[in-house]
Backbone as CSV, one residue per row, in Angstrom:
resi,resn,N_x,N_y,N_z,CA_x,CA_y,CA_z,C_x,C_y,C_z
1,UNK,57.291,-122.652,-49.161,58.733,-122.569,-49.130,59.272,-122.804,-50.544
2,UNK,60.187,-121.956,-50.961,60.823,-122.074,-52.261,62.128,-122.846,-52.115
3,UNK,62.341,-123.790,-53.006,63.589,-124.542,-53.007,64.520,-123.904,-54.031
4,UNK,65.699,-123.533,-53.582,66.700,-122.921,-54.454,67.626,-124.014,-54.964
5,UNK,67.643,-124.226,-56.256,68.519,-125.219,-56.876,69.770,-124.501,-57.382
6,UNK,70.894,-124.831,-56.776,72.144,-124.153,-57.101,72.452,-124.248,-58.594
7,UNK,72.216,-125.387,-59.192,72.526,-125.577,-60.606,71.671,-124.710,-61.528
8,UNK,70.584,-124.140,-60.994,69.696,-123.285,-61.785,69.787,-121.820,-61.362
9,UNK,70.840,-121.494,-60.626,71.006,-120.159,-60.055,72.348,-119.577,-60.468
10,UNK,72.376,-118.292,-60.785,73.655,-117.644,-61.049,74.506,-117.662,-59.789
11,UNK,75.780,-117.925,-59.982,76.751,-117.916,-58.894,77.837,-116.927,-59.284
12,UNK,78.144,-116.010,-58.384,79.163,-114.995,-58.642,80.304,-115.121,-57.649
13,UNK,81.500,-115.056,-58.180,82.712,-115.023,-57.374,83.142,-113.560,-57.308
14,UNK,83.146,-113.004,-56.098,83.508,-111.604,-55.871,84.954,-111.510,-55.398
15,UNK,85.786,-110.843,-56.161,87.175,-110.681,-55.744,87.599,-109.232,-55.928
16,UNK,88.586,-108.859,-55.132,89.120,-107.501,-55.244,90.643,-107.573,-55.192
17,UNK,91.201,-107.689,-53.993,92.659,-107.756,-53.886,93.131,-108.897,-52.992
18,UNK,92.330,-109.945,-52.888,92.707,-111.088,-52.056,93.959,-111.752,-52.645
19,UNK,94.906,-112.136,-51.785,96.164,-112.700,-52.293,95.998,-114.014,-53.061
20,UNK,94.990,-114.809,-52.753,94.788,-116.103,-53.408,93.582,-116.101,-54.353
21,UNK,93.202,-114.940,-54.843,91.956,-114.852,-55.606,91.966,-115.690,-56.878
22,UNK,93.084,-115.797,-57.565,93.135,-116.588,-58.799,93.023,-118.083,-58.497
23,UNK,93.710,-118.525,-57.469,93.634,-119.936,-57.042,92.212,-120.278,-56.606
24,UNK,91.593,-119.391,-55.846,90.223,-119.633,-55.379,89.231,-119.609,-56.546
25,UNK,89.442,-118.733,-57.524,88.571,-118.666,-58.700,88.656,-119.977,-59.484
26,UNK,89.863,-120.495,-59.667,90.030,-121.772,-60.368,89.299,-122.882,-59.624
27,UNK,89.356,-122.847,-58.307,88.658,-123.851,-57.489,87.142,-123.731,-57.660
28,UNK,86.635,-122.509,-57.668,85.193,-122.302,-57.871,84.770,-122.868,-59.222
29,UNK,85.544,-122.614,-60.262,85.187,-123.098,-61.600,85.196,-124.626,-61.692
30,UNK,86.069,-125.275,-60.932,86.063,-126.745,-60.916,84.776,-127.268,-60.285
31,UNK,84.270,-126.555,-59.310,83.083,-127.000,-58.565,81.790,-126.456,-59.152
32,UNK,81.869,-125.330,-59.819,80.675,-124.649,-60.334,81.048,-123.977,-61.659
33,UNK,81.140,-124.767,-62.737,81.651,-124.223,-64.002,80.838,-123.093,-64.617
34,UNK,79.604,-122.898,-64.206,78.787,-121.803,-64.750,78.952,-120.501,-63.961
35,UNK,79.830,-120.496,-62.963,80.024,-119.306,-62.133,80.515,-118.129,-62.972
36,UNK,80.155,-116.949,-62.526,80.587,-115.701,-63.159,81.469,-114.963,-62.157
37,UNK,82.267,-114.052,-62.648,83.193,-113.349,-61.757,82.969,-111.845,-61.824
38,UNK,82.985,-111.235,-60.659,83.001,-109.776,-60.537,84.293,-109.459,-59.797
39,UNK,85.210,-108.773,-60.470,86.541,-108.526,-59.906,86.883,-107.045,-59.988
40,UNK,87.477,-106.554,-58.914,88.009,-105.205,-58.921,86.997,-104.092,-58.718
41,UNK,85.780,-104.419,-58.317,84.767,-103.388,-58.057,84.967,-102.900,-56.627
42,UNK,85.209,-101.609,-56.471,85.474,-101.038,-55.156,84.173,-100.891,-54.377
43,UNK,84.174,-101.409,-53.175,83.012,-101.296,-52.301,82.148,-102.549,-52.324
44,UNK,81.875,-103.068,-51.158,81.084,-104.285,-50.988,79.707,-104.133,-51.637
45,UNK,79.050,-103.042,-51.356,77.717,-102.788,-51.910,77.769,-102.678,-53.434
46,UNK,78.750,-101.961,-53.947,78.888,-101.811,-55.397,79.140,-103.151,-56.086
47,UNK,79.927,-104.016,-55.459,80.210,-105.331,-56.039,78.935,-106.173,-56.111
48,UNK,78.124,-106.123,-55.068,76.870,-106.874,-55.078,75.885,-106.298,-56.100
49,UNK,75.882,-105.006,-56.266,75.025,-104.395,-57.295,75.480,-104.803,-58.693
50,UNK,76.791,-104.946,-58.893,77.298,-105.411,-60.184,76.814,-106.835,-60.463
51,UNK,76.770,-107.672,-59.437,76.236,-109.028,-59.586,74.762,-108.973,-59.973
52,UNK,74.006,-108.129,-59.298,72.566,-108.021,-59.572,72.326,-107.596,-61.023
53,UNK,73.125,-106.666,-61.521,72.970,-106.221,-62.912,73.309,-107.333,-63.899
54,UNK,74.300,-108.153,-63.554,74.753,-109.212,-64.464,73.948,-110.505,-64.330
55,UNK,73.180,-110.621,-63.268,72.449,-111.864,-63.024,71.346,-112.077,-64.046
56,UNK,71.209,-113.313,-64.460,70.148,-113.704,-65.375,69.068,-114.518,-64.661
57,UNK,69.237,-114.705,-63.348,68.256,-115.432,-62.550,67.681,-114.499,-61.488
58,UNK,66.506,-114.852,-60.979,65.838,-114.000,-59.995,66.684,-113.809,-58.740
59,UNK,67.339,-114.867,-58.329,68.226,-114.828,-57.158,69.604,-115.266,-57.606
60,UNK,70.614,-114.931,-56.797,71.967,-115.370,-57.106,72.733,-115.625,-55.818
61,UNK,73.810,-116.357,-55.961,74.680,-116.722,-54.841,76.008,-116.006,-55.041
62,UNK,76.579,-115.471,-53.966,77.903,-114.862,-54.057,78.897,-115.656,-53.219
63,UNK,80.110,-115.695,-53.723,81.229,-116.319,-53.017,82.315,-115.263,-52.912
64,UNK,82.706,-114.932,-51.700,83.756,-113.927,-51.508,85.112,-114.510,-51.874
65,UNK,85.981,-113.663,-52.396,87.277,-114.075,-52.909,88.217,-114.706,-51.913
66,UNK,87.978,-114.523,-50.638,88.863,-115.137,-49.634,88.276,-116.436,-49.072
67,UNK,87.270,-116.991,-49.735,86.639,-118.236,-49.271,86.880,-119.389,-50.229
68,UNK,86.887,-120.595,-49.666,86.951,-121.832,-50.435,85.607,-122.520,-50.249
69,UNK,85.000,-122.981,-51.328,83.702,-123.666,-51.271,83.918,-125.142,-50.978
70,UNK,83.181,-125.659,-50.000,83.228,-127.115,-49.708,82.485,-127.868,-50.772
């Protein structure tokens, strides 16, 4: 079993046209300052592919723009 350490993994915030996307992005950065953002990419699949291209780690975590991280 592989243990995934969040602090050693790329984290991407995916946003498009969510009404609270800027507020949620600021919240993500407070909790995960190394997070990266993919914004305005049309299509769910295309947005995830953009994350894969930008990722510097073998695996990555995505956070959708309409979610708040606990």
